[in-house]
Structure formats: structure tokens, C-alpha cells
PDB file of C-alpha atoms and ligand atoms in Angstrom:
ATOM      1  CA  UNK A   5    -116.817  92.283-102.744  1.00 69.00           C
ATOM      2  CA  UNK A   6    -114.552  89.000-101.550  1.00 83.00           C
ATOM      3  CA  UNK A   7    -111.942  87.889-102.603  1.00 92.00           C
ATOM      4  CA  UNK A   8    -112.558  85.809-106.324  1.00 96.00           C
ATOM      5  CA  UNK A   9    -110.574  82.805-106.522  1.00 96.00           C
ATOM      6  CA  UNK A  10    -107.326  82.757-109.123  1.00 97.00           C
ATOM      7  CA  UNK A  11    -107.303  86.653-109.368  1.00 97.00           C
ATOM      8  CA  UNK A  12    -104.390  88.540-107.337  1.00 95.00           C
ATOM      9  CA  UNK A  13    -101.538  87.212-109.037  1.00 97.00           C
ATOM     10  CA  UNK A  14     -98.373  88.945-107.567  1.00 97.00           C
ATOM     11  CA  UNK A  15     -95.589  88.794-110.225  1.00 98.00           C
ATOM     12  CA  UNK A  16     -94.224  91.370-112.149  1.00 98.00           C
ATOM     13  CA  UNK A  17     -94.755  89.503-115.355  1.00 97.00           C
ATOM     14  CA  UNK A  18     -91.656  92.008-116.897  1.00 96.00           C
ATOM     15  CA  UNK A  19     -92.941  92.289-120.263  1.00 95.00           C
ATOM     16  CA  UNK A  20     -90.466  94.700-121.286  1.00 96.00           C
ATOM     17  CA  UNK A  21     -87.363  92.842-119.738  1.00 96.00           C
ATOM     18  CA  UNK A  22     -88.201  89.321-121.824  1.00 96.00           C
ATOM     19  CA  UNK A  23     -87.807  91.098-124.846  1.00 95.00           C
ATOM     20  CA  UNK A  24     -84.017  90.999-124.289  1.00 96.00           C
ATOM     21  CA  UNK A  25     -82.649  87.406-124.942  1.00 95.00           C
ATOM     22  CA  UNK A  26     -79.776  88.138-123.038  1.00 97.00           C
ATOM     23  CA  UNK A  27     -81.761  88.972-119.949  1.00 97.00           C
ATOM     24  CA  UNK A  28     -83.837  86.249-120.273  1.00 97.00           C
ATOM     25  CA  UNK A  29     -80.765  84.010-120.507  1.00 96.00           C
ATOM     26  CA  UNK A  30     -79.385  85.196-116.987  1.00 97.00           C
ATOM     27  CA  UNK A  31     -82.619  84.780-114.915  1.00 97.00           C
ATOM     28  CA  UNK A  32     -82.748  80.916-116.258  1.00 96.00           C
ATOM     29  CA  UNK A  33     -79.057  80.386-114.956  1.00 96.00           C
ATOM     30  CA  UNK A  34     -79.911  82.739-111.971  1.00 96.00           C
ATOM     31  CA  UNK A  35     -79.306  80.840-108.800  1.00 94.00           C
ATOM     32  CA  UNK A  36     -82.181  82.864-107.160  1.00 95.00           C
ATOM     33  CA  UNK A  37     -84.042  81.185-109.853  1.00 97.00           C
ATOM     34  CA  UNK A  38     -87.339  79.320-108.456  1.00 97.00           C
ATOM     35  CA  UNK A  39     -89.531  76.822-110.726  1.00 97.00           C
ATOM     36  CA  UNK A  40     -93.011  75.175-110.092  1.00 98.00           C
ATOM     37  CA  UNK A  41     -93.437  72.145-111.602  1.00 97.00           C
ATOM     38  CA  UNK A  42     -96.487  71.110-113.528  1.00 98.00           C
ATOM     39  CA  UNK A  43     -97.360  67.210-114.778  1.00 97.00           C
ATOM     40  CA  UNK A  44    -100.038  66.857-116.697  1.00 97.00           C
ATOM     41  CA  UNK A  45    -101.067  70.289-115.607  1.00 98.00           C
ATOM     42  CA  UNK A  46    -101.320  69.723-111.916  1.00 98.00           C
ATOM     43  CA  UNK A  47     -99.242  71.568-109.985  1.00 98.00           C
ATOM     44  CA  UNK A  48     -96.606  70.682-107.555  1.00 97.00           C
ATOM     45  CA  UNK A  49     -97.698  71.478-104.122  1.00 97.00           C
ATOM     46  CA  UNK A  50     -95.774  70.612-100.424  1.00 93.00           C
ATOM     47  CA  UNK A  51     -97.907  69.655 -97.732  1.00 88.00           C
ATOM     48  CA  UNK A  52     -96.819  70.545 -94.165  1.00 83.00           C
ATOM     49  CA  UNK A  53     -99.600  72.174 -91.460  1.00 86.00           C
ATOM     50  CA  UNK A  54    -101.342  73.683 -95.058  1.00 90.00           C
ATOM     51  CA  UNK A  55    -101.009  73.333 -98.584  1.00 93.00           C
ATOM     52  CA  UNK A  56     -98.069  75.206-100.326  1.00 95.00           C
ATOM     53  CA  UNK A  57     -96.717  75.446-103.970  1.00 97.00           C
ATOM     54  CA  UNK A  58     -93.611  73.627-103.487  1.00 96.00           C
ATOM     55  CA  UNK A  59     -90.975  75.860-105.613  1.00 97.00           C
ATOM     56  CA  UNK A  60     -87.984  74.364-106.586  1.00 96.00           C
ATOM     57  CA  UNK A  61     -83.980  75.697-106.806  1.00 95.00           C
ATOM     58  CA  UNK A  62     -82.895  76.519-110.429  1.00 94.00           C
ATOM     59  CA  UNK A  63     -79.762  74.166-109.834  1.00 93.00           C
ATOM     60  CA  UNK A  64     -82.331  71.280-109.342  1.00 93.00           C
ATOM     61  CA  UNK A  65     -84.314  71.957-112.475  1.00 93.00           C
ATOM     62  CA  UNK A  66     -81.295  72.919-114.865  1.00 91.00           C
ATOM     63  CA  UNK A  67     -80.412  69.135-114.165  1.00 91.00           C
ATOM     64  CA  UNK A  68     -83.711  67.566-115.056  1.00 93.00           C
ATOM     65  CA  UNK A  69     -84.030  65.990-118.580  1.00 93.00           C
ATOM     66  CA  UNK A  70     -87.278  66.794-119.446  1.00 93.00           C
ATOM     67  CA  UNK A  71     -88.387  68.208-122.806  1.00 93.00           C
ATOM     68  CA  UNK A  72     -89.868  71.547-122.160  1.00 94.00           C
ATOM     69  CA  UNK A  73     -88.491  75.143-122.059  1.00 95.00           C
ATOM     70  CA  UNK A  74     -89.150  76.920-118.576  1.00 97.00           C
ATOM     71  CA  UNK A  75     -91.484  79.560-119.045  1.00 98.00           C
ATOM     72  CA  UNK A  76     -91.300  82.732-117.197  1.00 98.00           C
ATOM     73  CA  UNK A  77     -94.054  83.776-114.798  1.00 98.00           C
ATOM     74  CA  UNK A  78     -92.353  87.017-113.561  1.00 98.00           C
ATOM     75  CA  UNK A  79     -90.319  88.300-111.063  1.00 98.00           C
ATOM     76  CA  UNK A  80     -91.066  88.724-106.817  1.00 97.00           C
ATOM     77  CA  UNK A  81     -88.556  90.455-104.908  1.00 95.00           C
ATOM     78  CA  UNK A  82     -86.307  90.470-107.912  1.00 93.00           C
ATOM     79  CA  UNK A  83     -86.451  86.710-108.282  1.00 97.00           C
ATOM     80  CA  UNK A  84     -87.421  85.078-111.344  1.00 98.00           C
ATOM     81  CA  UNK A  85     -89.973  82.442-110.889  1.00 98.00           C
ATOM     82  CA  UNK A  86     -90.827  80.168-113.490  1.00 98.00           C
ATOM     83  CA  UNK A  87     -93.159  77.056-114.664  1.00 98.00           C
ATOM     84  CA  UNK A  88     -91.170  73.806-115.463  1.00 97.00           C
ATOM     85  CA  UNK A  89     -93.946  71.195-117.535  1.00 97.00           C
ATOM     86  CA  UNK A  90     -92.342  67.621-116.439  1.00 97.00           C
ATOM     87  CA  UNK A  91     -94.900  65.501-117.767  1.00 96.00           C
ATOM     88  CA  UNK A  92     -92.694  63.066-119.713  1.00 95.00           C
ATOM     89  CA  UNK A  93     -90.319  62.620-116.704  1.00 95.00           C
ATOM     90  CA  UNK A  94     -93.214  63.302-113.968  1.00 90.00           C
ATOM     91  CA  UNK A  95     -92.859  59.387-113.459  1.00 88.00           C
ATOM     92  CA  UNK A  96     -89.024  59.068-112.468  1.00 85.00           C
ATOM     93  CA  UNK A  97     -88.141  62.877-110.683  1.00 88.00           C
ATOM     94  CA  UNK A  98     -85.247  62.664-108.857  1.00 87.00           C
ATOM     95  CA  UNK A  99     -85.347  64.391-105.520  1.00 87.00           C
ATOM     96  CA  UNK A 100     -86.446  67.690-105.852  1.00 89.00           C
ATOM     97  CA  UNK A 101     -85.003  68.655-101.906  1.00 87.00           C
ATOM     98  CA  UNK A 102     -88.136  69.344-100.589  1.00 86.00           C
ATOM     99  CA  UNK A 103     -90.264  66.784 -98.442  1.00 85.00           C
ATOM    100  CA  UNK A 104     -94.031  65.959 -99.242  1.00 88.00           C
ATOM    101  CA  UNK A 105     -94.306  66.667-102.354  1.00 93.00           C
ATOM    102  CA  UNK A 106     -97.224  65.979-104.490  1.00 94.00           C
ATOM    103  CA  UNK A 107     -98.888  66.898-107.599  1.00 96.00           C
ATOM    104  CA  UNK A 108    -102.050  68.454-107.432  1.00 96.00           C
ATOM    105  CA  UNK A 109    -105.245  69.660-109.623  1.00 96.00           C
ATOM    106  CA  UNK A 110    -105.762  73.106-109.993  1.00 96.00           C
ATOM    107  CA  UNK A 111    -109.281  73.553-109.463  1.00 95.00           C
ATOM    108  CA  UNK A 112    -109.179  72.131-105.851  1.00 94.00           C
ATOM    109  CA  UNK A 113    -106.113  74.454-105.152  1.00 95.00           C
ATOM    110  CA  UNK A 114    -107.983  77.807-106.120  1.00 94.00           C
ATOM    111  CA  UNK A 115    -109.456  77.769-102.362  1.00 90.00           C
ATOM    112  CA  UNK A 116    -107.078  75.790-100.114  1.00 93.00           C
ATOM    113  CA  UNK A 117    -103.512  78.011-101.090  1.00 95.00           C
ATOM    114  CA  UNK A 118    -103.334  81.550-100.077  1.00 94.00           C
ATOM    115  CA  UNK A 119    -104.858  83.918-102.699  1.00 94.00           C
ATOM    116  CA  UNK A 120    -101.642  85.126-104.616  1.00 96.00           C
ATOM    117  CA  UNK A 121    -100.377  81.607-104.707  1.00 97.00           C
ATOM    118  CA  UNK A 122    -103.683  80.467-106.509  1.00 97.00           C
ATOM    119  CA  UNK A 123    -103.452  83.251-108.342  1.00 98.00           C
ATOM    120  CA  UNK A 124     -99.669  81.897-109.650  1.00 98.00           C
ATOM    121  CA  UNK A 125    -101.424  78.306-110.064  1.00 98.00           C
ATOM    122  CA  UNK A 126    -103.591  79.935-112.838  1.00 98.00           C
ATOM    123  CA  UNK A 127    -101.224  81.545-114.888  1.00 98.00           C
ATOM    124  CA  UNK A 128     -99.073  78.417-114.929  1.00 98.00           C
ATOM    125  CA  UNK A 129    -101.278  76.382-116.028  1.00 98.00           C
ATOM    126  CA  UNK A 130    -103.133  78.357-118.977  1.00 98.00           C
ATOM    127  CA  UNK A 131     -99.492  79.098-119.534  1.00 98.00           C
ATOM    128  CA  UNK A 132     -98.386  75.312-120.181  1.00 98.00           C
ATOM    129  CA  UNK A 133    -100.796  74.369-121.449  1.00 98.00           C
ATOM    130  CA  UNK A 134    -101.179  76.673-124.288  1.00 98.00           C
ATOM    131  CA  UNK A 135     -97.678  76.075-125.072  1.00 97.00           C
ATOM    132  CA  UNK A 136     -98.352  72.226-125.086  1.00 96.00           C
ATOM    133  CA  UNK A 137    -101.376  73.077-127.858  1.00 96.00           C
ATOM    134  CA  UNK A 138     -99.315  75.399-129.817  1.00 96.00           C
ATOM    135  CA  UNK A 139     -96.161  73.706-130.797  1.00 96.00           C
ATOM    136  CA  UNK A 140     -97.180  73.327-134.570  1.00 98.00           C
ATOM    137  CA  UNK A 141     -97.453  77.077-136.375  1.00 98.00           C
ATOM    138  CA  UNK A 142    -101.137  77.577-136.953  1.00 97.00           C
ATOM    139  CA  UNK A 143     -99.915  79.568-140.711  1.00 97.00           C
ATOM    140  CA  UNK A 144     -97.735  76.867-141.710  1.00 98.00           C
ATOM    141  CA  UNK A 145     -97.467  73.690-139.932  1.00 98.00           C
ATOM    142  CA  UNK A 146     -94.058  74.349-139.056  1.00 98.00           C
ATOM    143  CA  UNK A 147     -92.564  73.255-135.334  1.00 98.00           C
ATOM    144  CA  UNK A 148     -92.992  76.460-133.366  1.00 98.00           C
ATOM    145  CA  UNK A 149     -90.255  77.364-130.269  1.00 97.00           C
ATOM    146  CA  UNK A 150     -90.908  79.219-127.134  1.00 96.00           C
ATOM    147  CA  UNK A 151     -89.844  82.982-127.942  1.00 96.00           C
ATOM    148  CA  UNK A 152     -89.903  86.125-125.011  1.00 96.00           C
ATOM    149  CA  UNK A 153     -89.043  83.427-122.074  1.00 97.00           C
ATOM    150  CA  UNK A 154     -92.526  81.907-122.758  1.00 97.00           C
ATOM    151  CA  UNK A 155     -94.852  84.752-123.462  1.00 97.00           C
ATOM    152  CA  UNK A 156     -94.673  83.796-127.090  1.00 97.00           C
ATOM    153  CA  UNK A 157     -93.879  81.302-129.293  1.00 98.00           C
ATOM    154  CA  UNK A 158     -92.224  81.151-132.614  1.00 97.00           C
ATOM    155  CA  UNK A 159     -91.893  79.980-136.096  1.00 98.00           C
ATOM    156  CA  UNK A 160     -89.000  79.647-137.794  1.00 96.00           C
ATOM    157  CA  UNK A 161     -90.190  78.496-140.918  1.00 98.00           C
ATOM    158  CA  UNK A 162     -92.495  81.371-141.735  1.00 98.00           C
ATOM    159  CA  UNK A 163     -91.667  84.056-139.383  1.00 98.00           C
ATOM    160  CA  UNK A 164     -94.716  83.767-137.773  1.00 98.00           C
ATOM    161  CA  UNK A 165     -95.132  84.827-134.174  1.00 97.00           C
ATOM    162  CA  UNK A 166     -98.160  83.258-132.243  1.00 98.00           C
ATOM    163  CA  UNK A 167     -98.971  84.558-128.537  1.00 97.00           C
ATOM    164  CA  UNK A 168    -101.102  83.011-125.651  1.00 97.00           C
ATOM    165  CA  UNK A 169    -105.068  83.298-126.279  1.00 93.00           C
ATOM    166  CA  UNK A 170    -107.461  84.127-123.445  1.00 96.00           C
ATOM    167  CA  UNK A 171    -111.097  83.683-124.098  1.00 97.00           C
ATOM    168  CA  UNK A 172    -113.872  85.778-122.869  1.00 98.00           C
ATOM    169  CA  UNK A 173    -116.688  84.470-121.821  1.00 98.00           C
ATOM    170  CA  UNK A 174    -119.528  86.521-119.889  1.00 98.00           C
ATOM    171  CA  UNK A 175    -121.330  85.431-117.477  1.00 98.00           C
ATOM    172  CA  UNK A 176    -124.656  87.248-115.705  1.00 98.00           C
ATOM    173  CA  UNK A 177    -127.256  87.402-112.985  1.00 98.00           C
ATOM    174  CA  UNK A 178    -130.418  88.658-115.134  1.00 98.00           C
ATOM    175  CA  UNK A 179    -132.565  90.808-112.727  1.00 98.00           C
ATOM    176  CA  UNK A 180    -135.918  92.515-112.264  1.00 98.00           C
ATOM    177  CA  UNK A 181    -137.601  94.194-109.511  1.00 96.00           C
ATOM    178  CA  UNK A 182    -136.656  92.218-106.759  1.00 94.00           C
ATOM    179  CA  UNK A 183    -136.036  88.938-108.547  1.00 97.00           C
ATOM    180  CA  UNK A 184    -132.640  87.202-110.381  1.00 97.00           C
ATOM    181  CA  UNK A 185    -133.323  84.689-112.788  1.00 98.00           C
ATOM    182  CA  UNK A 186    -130.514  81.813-112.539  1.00 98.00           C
ATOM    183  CA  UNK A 187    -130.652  78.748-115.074  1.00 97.00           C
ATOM    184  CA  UNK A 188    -130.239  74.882-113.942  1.00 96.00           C
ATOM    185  CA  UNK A 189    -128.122  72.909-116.756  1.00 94.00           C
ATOM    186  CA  UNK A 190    -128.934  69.794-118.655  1.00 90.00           C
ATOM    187  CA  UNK A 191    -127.822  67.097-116.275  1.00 90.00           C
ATOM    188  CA  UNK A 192    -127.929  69.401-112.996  1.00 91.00           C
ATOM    189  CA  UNK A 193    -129.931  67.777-110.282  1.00 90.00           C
ATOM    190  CA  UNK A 194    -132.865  69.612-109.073  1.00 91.00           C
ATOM    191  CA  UNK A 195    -132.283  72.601-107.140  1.00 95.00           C
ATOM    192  CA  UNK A 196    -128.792  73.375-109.096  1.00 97.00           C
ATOM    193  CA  UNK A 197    -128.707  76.664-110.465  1.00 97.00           C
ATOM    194  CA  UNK A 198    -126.431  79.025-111.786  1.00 98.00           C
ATOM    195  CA  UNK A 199    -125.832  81.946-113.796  1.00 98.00           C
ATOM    196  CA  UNK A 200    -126.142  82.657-117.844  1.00 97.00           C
ATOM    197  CA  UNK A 201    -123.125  82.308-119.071  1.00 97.00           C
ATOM    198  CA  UNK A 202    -121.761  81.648-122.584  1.00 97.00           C
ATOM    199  CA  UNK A 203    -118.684  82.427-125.098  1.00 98.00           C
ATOM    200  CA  UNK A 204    -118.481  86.025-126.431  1.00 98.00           C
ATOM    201  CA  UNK A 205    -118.852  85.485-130.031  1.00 98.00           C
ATOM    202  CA  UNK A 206    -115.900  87.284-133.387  1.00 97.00           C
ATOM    203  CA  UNK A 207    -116.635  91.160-133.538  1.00 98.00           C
ATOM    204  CA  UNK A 208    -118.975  91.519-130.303  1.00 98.00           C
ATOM    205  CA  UNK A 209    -118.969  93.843-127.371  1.00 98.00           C
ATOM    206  CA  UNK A 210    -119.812  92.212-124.094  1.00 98.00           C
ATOM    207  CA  UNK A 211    -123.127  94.100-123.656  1.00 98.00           C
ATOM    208  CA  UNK A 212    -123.641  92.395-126.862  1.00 98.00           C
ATOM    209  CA  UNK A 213    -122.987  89.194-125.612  1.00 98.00           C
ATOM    210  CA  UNK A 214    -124.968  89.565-122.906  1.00 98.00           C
ATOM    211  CA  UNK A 215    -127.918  90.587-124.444  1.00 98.00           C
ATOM    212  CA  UNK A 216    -127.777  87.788-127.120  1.00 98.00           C
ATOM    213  CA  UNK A 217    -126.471  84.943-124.771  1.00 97.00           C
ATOM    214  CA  UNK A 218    -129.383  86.098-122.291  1.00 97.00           C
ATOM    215  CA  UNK A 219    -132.103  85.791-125.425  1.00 97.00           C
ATOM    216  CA  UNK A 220    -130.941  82.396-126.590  1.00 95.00           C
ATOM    217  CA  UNK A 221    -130.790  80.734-123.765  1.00 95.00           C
ATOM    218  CA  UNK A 222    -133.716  82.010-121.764  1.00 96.00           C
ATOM    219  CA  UNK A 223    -135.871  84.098-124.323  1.00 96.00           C
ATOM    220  CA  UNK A 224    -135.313  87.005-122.401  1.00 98.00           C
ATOM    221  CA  UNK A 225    -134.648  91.130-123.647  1.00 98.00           C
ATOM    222  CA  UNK A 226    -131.804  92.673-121.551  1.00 98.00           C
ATOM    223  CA  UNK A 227    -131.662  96.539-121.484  1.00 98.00           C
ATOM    224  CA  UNK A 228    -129.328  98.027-119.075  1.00 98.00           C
ATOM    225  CA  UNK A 229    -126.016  95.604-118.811  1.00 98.00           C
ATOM    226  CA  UNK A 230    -123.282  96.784-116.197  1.00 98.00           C
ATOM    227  CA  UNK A 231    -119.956  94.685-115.276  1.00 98.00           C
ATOM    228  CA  UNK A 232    -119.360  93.981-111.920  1.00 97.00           C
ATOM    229  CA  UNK A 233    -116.301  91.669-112.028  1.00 97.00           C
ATOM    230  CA  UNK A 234    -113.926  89.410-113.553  1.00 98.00           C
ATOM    231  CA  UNK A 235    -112.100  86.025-112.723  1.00 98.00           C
ATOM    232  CA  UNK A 236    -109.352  84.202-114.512  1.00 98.00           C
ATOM    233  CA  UNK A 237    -110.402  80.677-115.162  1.00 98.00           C
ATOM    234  CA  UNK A 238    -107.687  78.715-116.606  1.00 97.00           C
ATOM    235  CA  UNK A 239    -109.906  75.735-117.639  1.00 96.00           C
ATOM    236  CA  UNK A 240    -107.720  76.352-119.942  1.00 96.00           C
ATOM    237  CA  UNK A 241    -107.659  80.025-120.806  1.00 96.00           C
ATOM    238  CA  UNK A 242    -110.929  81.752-120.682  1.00 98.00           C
ATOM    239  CA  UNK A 243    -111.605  85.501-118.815  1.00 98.00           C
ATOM    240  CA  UNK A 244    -115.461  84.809-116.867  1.00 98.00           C
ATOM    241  CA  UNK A 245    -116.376  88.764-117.246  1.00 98.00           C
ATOM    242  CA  UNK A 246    -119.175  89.008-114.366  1.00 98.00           C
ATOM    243  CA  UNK A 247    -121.994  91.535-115.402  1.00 98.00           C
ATOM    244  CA  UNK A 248    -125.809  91.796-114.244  1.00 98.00           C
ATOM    245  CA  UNK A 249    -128.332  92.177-117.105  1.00 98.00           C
ATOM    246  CA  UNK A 250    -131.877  94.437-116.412  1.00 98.00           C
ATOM    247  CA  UNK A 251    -134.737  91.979-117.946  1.00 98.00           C
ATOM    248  CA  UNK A 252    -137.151  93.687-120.069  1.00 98.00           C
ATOM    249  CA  UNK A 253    -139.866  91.566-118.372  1.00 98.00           C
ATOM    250  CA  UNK A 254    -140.555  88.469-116.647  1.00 98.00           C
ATOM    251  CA  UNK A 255    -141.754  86.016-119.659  1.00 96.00           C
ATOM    252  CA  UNK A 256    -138.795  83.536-119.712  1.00 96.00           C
ATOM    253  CA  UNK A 257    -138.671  80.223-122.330  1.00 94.00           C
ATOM    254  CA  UNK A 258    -136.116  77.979-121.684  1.00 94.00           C
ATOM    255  CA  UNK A 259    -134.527  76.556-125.339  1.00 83.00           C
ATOM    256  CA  UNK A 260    -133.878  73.183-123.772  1.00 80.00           C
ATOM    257  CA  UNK A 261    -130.553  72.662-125.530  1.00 83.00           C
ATOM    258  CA  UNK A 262    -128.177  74.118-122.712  1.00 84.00           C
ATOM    259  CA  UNK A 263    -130.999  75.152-119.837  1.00 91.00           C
ATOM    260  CA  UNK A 264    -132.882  72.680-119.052  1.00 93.00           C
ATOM    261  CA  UNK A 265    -135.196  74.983-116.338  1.00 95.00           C
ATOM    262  CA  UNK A 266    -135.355  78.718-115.683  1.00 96.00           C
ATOM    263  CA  UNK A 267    -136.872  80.167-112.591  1.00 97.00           C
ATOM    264  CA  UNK A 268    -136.868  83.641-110.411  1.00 98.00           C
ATOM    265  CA  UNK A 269    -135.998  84.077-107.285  1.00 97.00           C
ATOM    266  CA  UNK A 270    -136.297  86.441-104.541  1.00 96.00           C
ATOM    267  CA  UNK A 271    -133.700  88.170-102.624  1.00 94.00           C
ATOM    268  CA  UNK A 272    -134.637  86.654 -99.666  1.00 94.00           C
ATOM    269  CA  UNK A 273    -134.085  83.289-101.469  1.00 96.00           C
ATOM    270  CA  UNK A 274    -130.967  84.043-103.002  1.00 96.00           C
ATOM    271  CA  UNK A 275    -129.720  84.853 -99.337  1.00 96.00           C
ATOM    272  CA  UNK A 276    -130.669  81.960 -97.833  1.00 96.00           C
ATOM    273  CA  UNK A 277    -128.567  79.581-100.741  1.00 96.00           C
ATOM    274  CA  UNK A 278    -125.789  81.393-100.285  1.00 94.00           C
ATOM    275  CA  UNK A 279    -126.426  80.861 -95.961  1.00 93.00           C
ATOM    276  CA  UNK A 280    -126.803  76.968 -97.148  1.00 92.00           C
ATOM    277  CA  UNK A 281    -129.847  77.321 -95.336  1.00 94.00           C
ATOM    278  CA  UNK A 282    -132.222  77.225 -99.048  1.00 94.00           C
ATOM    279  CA  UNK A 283    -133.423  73.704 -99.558  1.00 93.00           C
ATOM    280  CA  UNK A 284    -134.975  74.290-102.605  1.00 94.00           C
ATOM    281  CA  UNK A 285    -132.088  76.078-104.308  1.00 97.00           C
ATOM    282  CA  UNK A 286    -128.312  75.190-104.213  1.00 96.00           C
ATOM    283  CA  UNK A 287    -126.178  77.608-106.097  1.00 97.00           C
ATOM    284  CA  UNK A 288    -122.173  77.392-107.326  1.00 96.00           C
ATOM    285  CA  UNK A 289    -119.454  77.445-104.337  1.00 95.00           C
ATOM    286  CA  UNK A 290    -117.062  80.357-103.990  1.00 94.00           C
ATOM    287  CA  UNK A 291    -114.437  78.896-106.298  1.00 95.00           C
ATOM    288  CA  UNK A 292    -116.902  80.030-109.017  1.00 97.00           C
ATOM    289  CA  UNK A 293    -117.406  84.025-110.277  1.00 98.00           C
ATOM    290  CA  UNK A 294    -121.231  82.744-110.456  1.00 98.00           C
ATOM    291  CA  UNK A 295    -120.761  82.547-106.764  1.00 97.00           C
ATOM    292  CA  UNK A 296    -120.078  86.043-106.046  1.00 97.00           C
ATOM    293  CA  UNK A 297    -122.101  87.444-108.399  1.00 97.00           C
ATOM    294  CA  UNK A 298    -125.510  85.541-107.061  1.00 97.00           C
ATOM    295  CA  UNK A 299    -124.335  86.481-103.604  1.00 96.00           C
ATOM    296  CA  UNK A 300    -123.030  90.539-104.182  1.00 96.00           C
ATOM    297  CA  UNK A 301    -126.410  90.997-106.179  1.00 96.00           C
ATOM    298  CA  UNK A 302    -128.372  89.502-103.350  1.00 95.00           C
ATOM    299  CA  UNK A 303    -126.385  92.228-101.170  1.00 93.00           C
ATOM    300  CA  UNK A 304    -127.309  95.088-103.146  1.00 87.00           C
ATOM    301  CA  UNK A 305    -123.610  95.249-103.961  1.00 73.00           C
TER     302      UNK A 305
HETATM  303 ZN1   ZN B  21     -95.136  79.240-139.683  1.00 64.00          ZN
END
């Protein structure tokens, strides 16, 4: 299997350590201290020969007036590293002392930085951005606070303590015999398809979720489900949990709300989309788990 885009995050994320206020007090005044800063959730990025993540001193940051607590991604060779949201001052940033700076979407970064660095890029920004959707205490309506350097937050009002969500969703190359069924979308031009893939619904296994996702969307009976792999999609929090799905038979019906067309294809066909050699059928690029999965099934894998 390659490499799937956003996964291979290096940090420590020390969840025991940023249960200790004090702790969590020294690594933001620790001048080892290095933030990436995120506007609008795009991510800072310095462009020299390649693309980097521009990280920025802690003596820099502790002077910036903007509104948001640093959160804590975790530690790499003992330094802390941390995300910095400057939206409301993204507009006036002093210098930052580093050169060619610019502020870049995620998405497009997930295949041009090094894999651990994309890997950072995605936990900073499910990170922000759930604490820019949580600042009002789902229980109460009280203000919430950042609490455990960012891995929580806080209400003071009722006590409440809220943490960072990640949604599953699964997502699945139905098979049988030598064939893979992929679906083309509402809106897809012809040729575009991709996996099944949908939200894994309150009180359901995955299997589960396969099975019914497969069935609504396609009209098909799964038996045998196995995983395969995983990817970390912070569009803006949701776990893609890769599986393929054995089709009872071969009697698809499309239910036109999501799918627009379902078709089979043969290995040989599957390989020759993923060569970009398949005129006929274009499927997802590797930034996507959809990718990987079409492909390693194609492989045998
Ligand atoms: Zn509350």
C-alpha cells in the first residue's frame, strides 16, 4: 500500500503532559516554542526550491494581537509546536522573519509537502477549526475557553467539558468475481467515478454501515465486509475508513438522489484508470482514500 495523503503525523500529541496547567504554561513561553499559522484555515507555508510549512519563533507569536489561544499540536524533538488561528489580524501581520511567506489551502498541500508535514496540516486545521465552531457550550450557551492546551475546551458556566469530534465516514469498493462496482455522482461528468461512501449513522458498526450505505445507494446486498485502510480528512473532521464490500450479486439500481449511474468494471479496466490510460473511466487522484482503494483492489492488495 502507498503512502495515503494527511496520515503520518509525527508529533507526540502528549496527552498526559497537557493535563498539567503548569506544563502547558512553560511550553507556550518556551523559546524552542514553534507555531504555524492558520487564516481562515489555510495554512502558512514558505516557498523556496519546494513548498514548506513556514513555522514561526514563539517570541514572534507571543507579540501578535490576535484573539485566539495557541493550541498545542505536540511535541518533536522535545519542542512544542503549536497552531496560532490569525484570521482577524491575517490582514496586517507584522514580519514574521521568514521570507516568502504565503497562506495556503489545505487540500492542495496534502500532495506537494512531505508526508509528515501534511500530516501536521491536517490536524491543525480540524483542530482550529473545531475550536472556531465550539466557542458557545453546546449544554448551556455559555462562552466556552480552550482547556488541556487545546485538546479541549471548557465551560465555566456549567462545568461542562466539550472535546474535538471526528466523524466516521466509510467508504468502499463493492466487488464480485472479477468486477468493482464504483458510482458517478450527481453533477460528475461522464466517465467520473468513485467509490460508495457515506456517514456512519448513531449506534452502528462499520460493517453496518457498509452494508446499509451500499443498499441505499446502489440496491446492492453486501456479505463479507473487510477494512483495508483509513485516512484523516480534515474537511473539517471526518475519519474516511476504507473497506471493500463482497456483493451478493450483480443486480445494481441506482436511487438517483446521490448516484446518478452505477456500473462494473473489470480489473483490467480499473488498471488502466489508474495508468490514465482508461478513456472511458476517470477515477479520484491520490489525494483521495477512494484512490488507493480502486487502485490496491485492482492489485489484488
Ligand atoms: Zn455550559
Amino acid at each position: 500500500m502507498t503512502h495515503i495523503p494527511f496520515s503520518g503525523n509525527p508529533f507526540d500529541r502528549a496527552s498526559n503532559q497537557r493535563q498539567d496547567d503548569v506544563w502547558v504554561a512553560e511550553q507556550l513561553a518556551s523559546p524552542a516554542g514553534r507555531y504555524l499559522l492558520l487564516s481562515r484555515l489555510e495554512v502558512l507555508t514558505h516557498h523556496s526550491e519546494a513548498v514548506e510549512l513556514a513555522w514561526i519563533d514563539g517570541a514572534v507569536c507571543r507579540g501578535l494581537d490576535c484573539a485566539a489561544t495557541p493550541v498545542l499540536l505536540g511535541l518533536r524533538d522535545g519542542m512544542p509546536h503549536f497552531a496560532l488561528d490569525v484570521s482577524d489580524i491575517a490582514e496586517a501581520l507584522p514580519p514574521l522573519g521568514v521570507e516568502g511567506t504565503a497562506f495556503a489551502e489545505a487540500r492542495g498541500l496534502a500532495t506537494t509537502l512531505p508526508a509528515e508535514d501534511a500530516g501536521i496540516v491536517a490536524q491543525a486545521r480540524a483542530l482550529v477549526d473545531w475550536h472556531t465552531r465550539h466557542r458557545y457550550c453546546g449544554a448551556c450557551g455559555s462562552p466556552t475557553v480552550p482547556a488541556k492546551a487545546g485538546a479541549a475546551r471548557h465551560c465555566e458556566a456549567c462545568g461542562a467539558q466539550h472535546f474535538p469530534r471526528t466523524d466516521p465516514v466509510v467508504i468502499m469498493v463493492v466487488w464480485r468475481e472479477d468486477r468493482c462496482l464504483l458510482g458517478r455522482r450527481r453533477g460528475r461528468g461522464p466517465g467520473a467515478f468513485s467509490c460508495i461512501a457515506g456517514y456512519v449513522d448513531q449506534a452502528e458498526t462499520i460493517e453496518e454501515a457498509v452494508r446499509r450505505e451500499v443498499l441505499e445507494e446502489v440496491g446492492l446486498e453486501i456479505d463479507e465486509v473487510v477494512y483495508h485502510a483509513s485516512q484523516p480528512w480534515p474537511f473539517p473532521s471526518t475519519l474516511m475508513i476504507g473497506c471493500f464490500a463482497h456483493a451478493t450479486s450483480f443486480e445494481a439500481h441506482v436511487d438517483e438522489l446521490e448516484i446518478e449511474e452505477a456500473r462494473w468494471f473489470t480489473h483490467n479496466e480499473i488498471r488502466a484508470a489508474v495508468a490514465g490510460t482508461n478513456a472511458e473511466l476517470t477515477i479520484p487522484g491520490p489525494v483521495a482514500i477512494a484512490h488507493h482503494l480502486i487502485r490496491d483492489w485492482s492489485e489484488g492488495l
